[in-house]
Tab-separated table of C-alpha atoms in Angstrom:
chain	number	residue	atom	x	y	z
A	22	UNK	CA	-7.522	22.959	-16.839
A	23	UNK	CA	-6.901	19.400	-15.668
A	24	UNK	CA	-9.588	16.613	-15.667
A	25	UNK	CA	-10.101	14.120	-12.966
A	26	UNK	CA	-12.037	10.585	-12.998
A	27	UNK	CA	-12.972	9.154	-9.770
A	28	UNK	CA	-14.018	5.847	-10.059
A	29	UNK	CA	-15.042	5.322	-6.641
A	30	UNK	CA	-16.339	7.592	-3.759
A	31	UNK	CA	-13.891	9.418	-2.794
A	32	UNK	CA	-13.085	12.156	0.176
A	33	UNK	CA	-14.200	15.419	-0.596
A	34	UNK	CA	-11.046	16.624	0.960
A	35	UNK	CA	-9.197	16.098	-2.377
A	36	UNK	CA	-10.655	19.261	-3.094
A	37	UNK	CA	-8.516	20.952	-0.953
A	38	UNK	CA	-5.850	19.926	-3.341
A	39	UNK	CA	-7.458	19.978	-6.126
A	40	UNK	CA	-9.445	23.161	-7.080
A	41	UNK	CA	-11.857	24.016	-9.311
A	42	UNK	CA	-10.320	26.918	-11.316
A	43	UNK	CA	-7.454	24.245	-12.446
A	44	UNK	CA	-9.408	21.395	-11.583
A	45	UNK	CA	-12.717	19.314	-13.151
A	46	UNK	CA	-13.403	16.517	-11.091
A	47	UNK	CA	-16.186	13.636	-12.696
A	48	UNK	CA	-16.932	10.261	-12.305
A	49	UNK	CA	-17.928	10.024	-16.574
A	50	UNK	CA	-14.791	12.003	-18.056
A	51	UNK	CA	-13.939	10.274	-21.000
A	52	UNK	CA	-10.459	11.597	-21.542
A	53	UNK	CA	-9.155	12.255	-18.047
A	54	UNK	CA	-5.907	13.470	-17.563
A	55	UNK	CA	-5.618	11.432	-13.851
A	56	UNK	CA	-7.708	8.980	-12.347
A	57	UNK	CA	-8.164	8.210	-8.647
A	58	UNK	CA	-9.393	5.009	-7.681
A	59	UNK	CA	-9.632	2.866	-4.450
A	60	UNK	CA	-11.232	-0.636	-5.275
A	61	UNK	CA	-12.391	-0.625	-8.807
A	62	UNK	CA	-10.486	-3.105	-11.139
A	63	UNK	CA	-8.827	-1.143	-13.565
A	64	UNK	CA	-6.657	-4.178	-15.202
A	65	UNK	CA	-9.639	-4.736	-17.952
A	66	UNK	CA	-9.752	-1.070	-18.409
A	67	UNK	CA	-8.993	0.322	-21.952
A	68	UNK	CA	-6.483	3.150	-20.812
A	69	UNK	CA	-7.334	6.562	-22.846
A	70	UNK	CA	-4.080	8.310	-24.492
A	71	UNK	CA	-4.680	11.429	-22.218
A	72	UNK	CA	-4.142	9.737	-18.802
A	73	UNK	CA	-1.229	10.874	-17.359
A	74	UNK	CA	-1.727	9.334	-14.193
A	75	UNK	CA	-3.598	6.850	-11.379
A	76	UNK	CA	-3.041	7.688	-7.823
A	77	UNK	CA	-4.797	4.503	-5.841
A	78	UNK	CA	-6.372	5.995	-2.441
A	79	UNK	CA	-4.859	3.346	-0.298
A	80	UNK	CA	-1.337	1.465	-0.352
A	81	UNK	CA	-2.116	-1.920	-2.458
A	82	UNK	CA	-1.892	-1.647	-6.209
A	83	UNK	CA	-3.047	-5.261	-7.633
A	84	UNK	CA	-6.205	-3.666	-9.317
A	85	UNK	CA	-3.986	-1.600	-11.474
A	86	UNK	CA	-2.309	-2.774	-14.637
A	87	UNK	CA	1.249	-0.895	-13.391
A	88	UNK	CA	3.389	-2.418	-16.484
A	89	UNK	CA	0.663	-1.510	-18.638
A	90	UNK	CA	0.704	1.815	-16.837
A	91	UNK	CA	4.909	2.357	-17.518
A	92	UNK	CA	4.707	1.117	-21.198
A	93	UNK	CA	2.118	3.982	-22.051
A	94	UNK	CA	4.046	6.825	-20.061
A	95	UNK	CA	1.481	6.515	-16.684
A	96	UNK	CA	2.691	7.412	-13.346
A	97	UNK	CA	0.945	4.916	-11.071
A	98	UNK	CA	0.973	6.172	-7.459
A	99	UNK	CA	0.139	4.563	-3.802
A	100	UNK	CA	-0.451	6.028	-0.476
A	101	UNK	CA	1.779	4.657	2.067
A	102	UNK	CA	1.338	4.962	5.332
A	103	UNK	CA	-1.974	6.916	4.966
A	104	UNK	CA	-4.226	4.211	6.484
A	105	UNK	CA	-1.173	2.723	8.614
A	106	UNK	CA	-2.668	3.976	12.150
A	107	UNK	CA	-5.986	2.600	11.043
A	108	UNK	CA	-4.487	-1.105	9.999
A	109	UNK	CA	-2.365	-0.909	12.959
A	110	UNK	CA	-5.125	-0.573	15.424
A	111	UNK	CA	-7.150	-3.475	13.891
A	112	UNK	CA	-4.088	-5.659	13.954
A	113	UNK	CA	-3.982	-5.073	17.645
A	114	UNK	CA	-7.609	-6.111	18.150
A	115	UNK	CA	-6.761	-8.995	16.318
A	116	UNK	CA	-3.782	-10.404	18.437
A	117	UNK	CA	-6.415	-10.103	20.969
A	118	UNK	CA	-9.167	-11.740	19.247
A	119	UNK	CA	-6.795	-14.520	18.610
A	120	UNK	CA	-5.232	-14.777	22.184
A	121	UNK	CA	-9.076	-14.532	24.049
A	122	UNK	CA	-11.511	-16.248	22.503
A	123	UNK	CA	-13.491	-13.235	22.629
A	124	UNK	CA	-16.013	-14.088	19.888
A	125	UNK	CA	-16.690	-17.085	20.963
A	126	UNK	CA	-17.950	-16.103	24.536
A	127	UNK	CA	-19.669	-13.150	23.179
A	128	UNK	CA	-21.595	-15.581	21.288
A	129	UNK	CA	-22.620	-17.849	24.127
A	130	UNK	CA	-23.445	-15.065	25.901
A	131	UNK	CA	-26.130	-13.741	23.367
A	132	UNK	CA	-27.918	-17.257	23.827
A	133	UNK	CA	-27.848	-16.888	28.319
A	134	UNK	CA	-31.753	-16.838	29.451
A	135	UNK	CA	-32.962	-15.961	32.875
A	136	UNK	CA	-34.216	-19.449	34.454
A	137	UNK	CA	-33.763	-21.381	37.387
A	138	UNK	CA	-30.421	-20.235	37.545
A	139	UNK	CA	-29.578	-16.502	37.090
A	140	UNK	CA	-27.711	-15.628	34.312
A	141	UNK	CA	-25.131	-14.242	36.379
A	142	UNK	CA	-24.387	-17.688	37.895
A	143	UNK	CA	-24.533	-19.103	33.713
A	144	UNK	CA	-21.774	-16.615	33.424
A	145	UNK	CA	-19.539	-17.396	36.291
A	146	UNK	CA	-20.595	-21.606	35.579
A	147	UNK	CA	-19.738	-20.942	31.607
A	148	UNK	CA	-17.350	-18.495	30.968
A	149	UNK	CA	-14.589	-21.290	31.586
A	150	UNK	CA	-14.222	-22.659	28.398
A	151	UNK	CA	-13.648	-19.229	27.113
A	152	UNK	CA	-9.721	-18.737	28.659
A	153	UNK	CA	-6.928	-17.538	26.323
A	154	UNK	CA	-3.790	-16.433	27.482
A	155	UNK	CA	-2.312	-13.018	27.706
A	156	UNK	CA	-0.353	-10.959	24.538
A	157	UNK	CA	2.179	-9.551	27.631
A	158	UNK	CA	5.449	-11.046	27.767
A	159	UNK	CA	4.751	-13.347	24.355
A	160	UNK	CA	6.601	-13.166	21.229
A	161	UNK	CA	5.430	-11.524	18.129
A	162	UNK	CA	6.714	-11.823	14.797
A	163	UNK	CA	6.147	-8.809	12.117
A	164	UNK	CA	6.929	-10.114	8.620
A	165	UNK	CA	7.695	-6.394	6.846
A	166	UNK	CA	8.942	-3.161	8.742
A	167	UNK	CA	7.027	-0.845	5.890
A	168	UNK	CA	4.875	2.294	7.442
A	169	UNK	CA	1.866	-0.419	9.037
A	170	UNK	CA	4.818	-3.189	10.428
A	171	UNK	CA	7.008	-0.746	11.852
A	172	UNK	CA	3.446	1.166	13.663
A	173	UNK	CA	2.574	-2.626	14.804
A	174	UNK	CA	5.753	-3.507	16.246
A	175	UNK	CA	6.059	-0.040	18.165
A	176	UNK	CA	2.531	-0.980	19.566
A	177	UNK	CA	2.971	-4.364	20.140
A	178	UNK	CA	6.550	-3.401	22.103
A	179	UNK	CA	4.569	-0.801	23.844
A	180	UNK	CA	1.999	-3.423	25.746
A	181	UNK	CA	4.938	-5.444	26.434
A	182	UNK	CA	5.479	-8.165	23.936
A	183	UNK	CA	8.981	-9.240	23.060
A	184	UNK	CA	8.798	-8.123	18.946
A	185	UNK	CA	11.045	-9.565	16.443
A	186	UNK	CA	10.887	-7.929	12.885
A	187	UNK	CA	11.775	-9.489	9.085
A	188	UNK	CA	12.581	-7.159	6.543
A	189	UNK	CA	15.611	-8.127	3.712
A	190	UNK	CA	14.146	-4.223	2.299
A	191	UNK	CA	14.132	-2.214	5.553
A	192	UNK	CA	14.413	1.523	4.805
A	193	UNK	CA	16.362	3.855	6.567
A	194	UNK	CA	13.575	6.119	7.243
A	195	UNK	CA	11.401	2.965	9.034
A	196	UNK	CA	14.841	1.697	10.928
A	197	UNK	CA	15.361	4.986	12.534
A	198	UNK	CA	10.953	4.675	13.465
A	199	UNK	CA	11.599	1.087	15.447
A	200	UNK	CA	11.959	1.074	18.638
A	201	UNK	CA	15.251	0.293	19.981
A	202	UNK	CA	14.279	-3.150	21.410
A	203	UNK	CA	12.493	-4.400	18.541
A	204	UNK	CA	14.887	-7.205	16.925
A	205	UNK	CA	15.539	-8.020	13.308
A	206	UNK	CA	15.335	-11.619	12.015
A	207	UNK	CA	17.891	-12.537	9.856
A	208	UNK	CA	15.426	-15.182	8.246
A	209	UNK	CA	11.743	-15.565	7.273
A	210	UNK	CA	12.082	-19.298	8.970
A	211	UNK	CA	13.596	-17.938	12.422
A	212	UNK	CA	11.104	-15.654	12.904
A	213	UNK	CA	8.487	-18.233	12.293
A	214	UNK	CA	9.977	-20.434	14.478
A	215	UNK	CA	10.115	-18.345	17.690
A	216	UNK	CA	7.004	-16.657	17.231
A	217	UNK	CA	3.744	-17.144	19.280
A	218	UNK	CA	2.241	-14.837	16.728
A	219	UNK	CA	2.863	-13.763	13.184
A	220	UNK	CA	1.465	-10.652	11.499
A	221	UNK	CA	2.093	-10.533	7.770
A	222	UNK	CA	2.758	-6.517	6.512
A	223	UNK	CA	4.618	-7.084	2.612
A	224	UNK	CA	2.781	-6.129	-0.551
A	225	UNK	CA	1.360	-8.689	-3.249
A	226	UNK	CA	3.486	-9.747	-5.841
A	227	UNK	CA	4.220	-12.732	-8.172
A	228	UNK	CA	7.456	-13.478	-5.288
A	229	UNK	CA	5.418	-13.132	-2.490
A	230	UNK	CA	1.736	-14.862	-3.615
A	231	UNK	CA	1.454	-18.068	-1.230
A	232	UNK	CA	4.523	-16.956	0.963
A	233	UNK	CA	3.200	-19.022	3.498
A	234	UNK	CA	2.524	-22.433	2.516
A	235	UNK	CA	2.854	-25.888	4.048
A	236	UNK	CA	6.265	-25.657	4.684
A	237	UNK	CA	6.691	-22.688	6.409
A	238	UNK	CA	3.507	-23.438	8.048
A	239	UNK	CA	4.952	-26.676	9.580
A	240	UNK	CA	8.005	-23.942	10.858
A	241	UNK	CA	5.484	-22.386	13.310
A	242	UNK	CA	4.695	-23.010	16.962
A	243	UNK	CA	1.664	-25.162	16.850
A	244	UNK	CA	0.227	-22.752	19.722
A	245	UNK	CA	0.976	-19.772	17.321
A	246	UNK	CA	-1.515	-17.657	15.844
A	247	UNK	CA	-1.302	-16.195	12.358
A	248	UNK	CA	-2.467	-12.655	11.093
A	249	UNK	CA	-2.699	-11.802	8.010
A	250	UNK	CA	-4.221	-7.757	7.536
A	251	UNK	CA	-2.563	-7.858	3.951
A	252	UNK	CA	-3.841	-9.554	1.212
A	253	UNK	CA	-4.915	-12.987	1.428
A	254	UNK	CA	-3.010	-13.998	-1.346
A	255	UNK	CA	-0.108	-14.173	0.851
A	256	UNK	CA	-0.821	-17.316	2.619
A	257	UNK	CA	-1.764	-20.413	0.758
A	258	UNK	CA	-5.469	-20.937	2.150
A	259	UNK	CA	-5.787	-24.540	1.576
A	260	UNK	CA	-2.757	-24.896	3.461
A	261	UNK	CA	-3.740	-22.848	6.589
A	262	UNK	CA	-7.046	-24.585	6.745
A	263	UNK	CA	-4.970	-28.061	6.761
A	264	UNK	CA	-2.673	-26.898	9.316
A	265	UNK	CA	-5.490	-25.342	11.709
A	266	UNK	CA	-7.487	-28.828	11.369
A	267	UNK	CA	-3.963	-31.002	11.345
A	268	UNK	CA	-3.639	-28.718	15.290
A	269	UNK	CA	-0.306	-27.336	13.780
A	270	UNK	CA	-1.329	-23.536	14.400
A	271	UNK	CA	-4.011	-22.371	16.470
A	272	UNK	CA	-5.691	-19.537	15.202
A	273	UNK	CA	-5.522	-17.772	11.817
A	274	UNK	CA	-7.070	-14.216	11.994
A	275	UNK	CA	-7.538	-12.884	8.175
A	276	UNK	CA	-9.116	-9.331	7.086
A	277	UNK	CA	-9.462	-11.246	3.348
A	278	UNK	CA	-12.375	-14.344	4.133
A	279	UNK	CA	-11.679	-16.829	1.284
A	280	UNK	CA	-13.740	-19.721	0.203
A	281	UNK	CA	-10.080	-22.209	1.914
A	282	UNK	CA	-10.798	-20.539	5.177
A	283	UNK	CA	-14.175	-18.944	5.655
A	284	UNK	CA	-15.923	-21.850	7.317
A	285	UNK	CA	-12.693	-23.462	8.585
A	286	UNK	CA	-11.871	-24.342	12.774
A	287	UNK	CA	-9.948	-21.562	14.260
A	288	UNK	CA	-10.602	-19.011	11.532
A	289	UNK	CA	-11.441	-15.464	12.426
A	290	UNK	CA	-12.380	-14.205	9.272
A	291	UNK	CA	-13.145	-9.968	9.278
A	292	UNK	CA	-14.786	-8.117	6.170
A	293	UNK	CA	-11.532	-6.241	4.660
A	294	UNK	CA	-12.100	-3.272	7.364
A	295	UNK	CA	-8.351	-2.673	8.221
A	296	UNK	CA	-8.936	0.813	6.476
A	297	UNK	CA	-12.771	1.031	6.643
A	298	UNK	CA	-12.090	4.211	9.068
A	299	UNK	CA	-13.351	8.053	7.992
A	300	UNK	CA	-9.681	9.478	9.114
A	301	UNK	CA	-8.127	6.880	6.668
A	302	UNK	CA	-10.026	7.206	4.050
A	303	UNK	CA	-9.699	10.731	4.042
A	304	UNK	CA	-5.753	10.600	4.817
A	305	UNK	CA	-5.578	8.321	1.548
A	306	UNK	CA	-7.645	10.847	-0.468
A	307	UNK	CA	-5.601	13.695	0.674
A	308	UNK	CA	-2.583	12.321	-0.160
A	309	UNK	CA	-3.608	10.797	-3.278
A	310	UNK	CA	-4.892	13.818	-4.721
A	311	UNK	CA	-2.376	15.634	-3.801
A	312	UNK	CA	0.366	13.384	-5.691
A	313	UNK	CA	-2.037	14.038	-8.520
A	314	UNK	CA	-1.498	17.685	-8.136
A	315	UNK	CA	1.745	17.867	-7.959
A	316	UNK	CA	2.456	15.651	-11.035
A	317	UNK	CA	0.109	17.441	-13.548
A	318	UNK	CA	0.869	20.819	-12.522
A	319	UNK	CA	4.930	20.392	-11.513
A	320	UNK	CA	6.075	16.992	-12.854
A	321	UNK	CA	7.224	15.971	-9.460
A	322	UNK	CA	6.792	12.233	-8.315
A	323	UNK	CA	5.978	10.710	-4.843
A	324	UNK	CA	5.233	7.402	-3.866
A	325	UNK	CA	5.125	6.049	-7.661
A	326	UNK	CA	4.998	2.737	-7.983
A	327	UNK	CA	6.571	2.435	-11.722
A	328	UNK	CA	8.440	5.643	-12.027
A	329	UNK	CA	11.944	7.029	-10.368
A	330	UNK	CA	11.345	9.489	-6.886
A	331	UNK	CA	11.767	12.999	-8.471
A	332	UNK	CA	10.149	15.789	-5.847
A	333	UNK	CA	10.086	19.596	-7.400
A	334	UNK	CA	9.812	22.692	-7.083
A	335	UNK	CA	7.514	24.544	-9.391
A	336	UNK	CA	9.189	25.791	-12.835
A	337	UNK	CA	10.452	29.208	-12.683
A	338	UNK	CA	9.026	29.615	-16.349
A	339	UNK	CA	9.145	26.565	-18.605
A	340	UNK	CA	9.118	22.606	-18.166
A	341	UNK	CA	9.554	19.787	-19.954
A	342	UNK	CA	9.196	16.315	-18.519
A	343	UNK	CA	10.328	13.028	-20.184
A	344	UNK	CA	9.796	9.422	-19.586
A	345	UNK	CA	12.272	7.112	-21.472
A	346	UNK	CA	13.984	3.759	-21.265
A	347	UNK	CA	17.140	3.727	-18.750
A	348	UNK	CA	19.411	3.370	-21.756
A	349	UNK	CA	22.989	5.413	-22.626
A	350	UNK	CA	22.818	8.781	-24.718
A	351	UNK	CA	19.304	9.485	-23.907
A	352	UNK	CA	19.998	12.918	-22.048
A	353	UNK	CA	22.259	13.615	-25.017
A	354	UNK	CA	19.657	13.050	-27.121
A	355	UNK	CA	17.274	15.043	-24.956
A	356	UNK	CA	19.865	18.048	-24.838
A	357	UNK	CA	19.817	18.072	-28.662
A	358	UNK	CA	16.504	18.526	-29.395
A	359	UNK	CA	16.338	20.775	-26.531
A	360	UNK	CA	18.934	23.264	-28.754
A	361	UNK	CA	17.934	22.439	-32.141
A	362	UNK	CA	14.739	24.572	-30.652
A	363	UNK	CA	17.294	26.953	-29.600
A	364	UNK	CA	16.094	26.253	-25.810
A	365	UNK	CA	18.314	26.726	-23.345
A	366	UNK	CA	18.584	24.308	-20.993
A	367	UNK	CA	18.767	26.002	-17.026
A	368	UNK	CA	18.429	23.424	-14.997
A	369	UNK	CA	18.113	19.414	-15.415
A	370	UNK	CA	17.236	16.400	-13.141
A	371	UNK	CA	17.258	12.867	-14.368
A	372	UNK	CA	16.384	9.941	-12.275
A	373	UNK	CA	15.782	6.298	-12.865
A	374	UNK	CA	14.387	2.623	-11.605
A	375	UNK	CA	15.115	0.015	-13.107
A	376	UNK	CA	14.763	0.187	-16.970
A	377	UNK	CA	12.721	3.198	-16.967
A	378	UNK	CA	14.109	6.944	-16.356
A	379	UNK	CA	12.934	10.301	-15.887
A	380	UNK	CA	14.279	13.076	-17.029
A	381	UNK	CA	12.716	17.262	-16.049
A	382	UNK	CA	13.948	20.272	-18.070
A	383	UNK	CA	13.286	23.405	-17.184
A	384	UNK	CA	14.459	26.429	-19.499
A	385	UNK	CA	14.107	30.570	-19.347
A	386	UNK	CA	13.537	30.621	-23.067
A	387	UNK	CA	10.407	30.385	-25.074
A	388	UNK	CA	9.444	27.044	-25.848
A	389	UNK	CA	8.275	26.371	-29.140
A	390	UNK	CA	4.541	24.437	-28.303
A	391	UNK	CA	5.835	20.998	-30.597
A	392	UNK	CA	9.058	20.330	-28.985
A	393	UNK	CA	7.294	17.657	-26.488
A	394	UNK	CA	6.122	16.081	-29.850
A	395	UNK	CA	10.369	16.421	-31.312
A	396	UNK	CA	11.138	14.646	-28.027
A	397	UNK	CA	8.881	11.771	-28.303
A	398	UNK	CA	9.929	11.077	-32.151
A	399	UNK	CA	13.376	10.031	-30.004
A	400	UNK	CA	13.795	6.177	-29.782
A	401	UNK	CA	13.130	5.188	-26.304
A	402	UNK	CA	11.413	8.082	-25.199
A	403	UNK	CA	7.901	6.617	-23.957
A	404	UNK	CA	6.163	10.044	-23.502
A	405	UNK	CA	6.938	13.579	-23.400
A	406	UNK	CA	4.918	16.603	-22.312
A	407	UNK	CA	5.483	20.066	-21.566
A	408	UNK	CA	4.119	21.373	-18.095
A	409	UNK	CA	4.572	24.803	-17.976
């Protein structure tokens, strides 16, 4: 019997994945094996020697302490891609909420009174200073081709904008996704420079925080919009409120309102609802719970963010997983323990990222119920369990 913390609400569909004869979910569980979170800030978080895992119900990770995570022998996991169709669709109001000035007349409109003149001919006298010009046949840059870039760019290509893409990291699975006329940018600066919009699809990270700043700011059209459905950490807001008020970019439509740009001209700030839809939120439970799953009850790994790819089958009989530093004679080491038990070792997979590895043993023999304990006294090894 596994235990589960949620420490938000979550989808009841994870109980399709996650049942209650193997199964305890709880919001209090004080030694969970796995924890699923969405929002809560877990870097403060005293991490109990039983958690195995975190799957984060969504595709951002900043509220979890990941190298913390690896040093203890945590599998930290993401859902890419779940709330991609959701994101995408709210990018695509917001290239038109930054073409139109939509807002604004809807505003004007809410103050029209019937008078002398009918509201009607208020409409037809006002609505003038309301023009914006049409997405069609305009240029849109998509800074990362991930699962939400490549769904924007399709879309975008789709109502007939010319789409240029920037990705130094583009996978082969997302490639073979584009659309054929989508173009790749061979720089961050070109695409700037020949957009009339930018929409900003890369993760947080200490290389990417204030990615757009003053001077690639000054790159862009001045007529060019910016949108930024990531985290707002990407653009420097100081320096996007300077620019809009300086007339060196035109609108800057952001789903993460910050004290730099809340208030400022040409600001279109939304409340963080890019995956505020039921059909996300239940596509990142589903997959989020069933990562958990899969990794308690089979050791295999899918969309970590701090641990080697490693998808398997379940064990014929036994298991044995180990995370260790990516470091020569570890499997070596592994092995030997493995027959000093007198297990025979039937099958083993060993994969690694960076400085951290992952090796799976499965055996036909009888395992003796300390030998995850004999692998863990190994130098390196960061944590050891058996499975199954």
């Amino acid at each position: 019997m596994y235990t589960i913390q949620t420490l938000n609400a979550i989808s009841p569909v994870i109980y399709n994945h996650l049942p209650q004869e193997d199964f305890t979910v709880s919001k209090e569980a004080a030694q969970p094996d796995a924890v699923i979170v969405r929002s809560a800030s877990m870097l403060e978080m005293e991490l109990p020697g039983s958690l195995l895992s975190i799957a984060r119900a969504g595709a951002g990770y900043n509220n979890i302490p990941v190298d913390k995570c690896t040093a203890a022998g945590i599998c930290v996991f993401n859902t890419p891609g779940a709330n991609a169709n959701a994101v995408k669709e709210l990018v695509l109001a917001g290239l038109l909420l930054a073409s139109r000035d939509i807002i604004g007349g809807v505003e004007w409109a809410k103050g029209l009174k019937p008078g002398e003149t009918s509201v009607a001919k208020q409409v037809e006298k006002g609505k003038g200073q309301f023009v914006g010009p049409e997405i069609q046949g305009k240029t849109l840059g998509v800074m990362g081709l991930g699962a939400i870039g490549v769904l924007v760019a399709n879309a975008a290509e789709a109502l007939g904008m010319k789409v240029i893409g920037y990705d130094p990291f583009l996978s082969v699975d997302n490639a073979w996704a584009l659309s054929r006329s989508i173009q790749r940018s061979n720089s961050l600066e070109a695409l700037l420079e020949q957009s009339d919009y930018v929409t900003i699809h890369i993760p947080l990270s200490d290389k990417t925080r204030n990615m757009i700043d003053e001077s690639m700011l000054a790159k862009m059209k001045p007529s060019a919009a910016l949108l930024n459905f990531s985290r707002a950490e990407l653009c420097d807001g100081k320096a996007v409120a300077a620019a809009l008020a300086a007339g060196k970019l035109r609108r800057y439509v952001v789903d993460f309102p910050t004290e730099d740009v809340l208030n400022a001209p040409g600001v279109i700030a939304i409340p963080h609802l890019g995956a505020s839809t039921p059909e996300s939120e239940d596509n990142c439970a589903d997959m989020a719970a069933k990562q958990t799953r899969d990794y308690l009850m089979t050791g295999s790994i899918r969309n970590s963010v701090n641990l080697p790819a490693c998808e398997l089958a379940p064990a014929e009989k036994h298991r044995i997983s180990v995370i260790h530093k990516n470091v020569p004679n570890m499997i070596s080491q592994i092995a030997a323990v493995m027959g000093q038990a007198n297990v025979n070792i039937e099958h083993m997979v060993n994969r690694s990222r960076g400085d951290i590895a992952y090796t799976v043993v499965d055996s036909l023999d009888d395992v003796p119920a300390d030998i995850a304990q004999a692998l863990s006294a190994i130098e390196g090894v960061v944590r050891a369990r058996s499975i199954c």
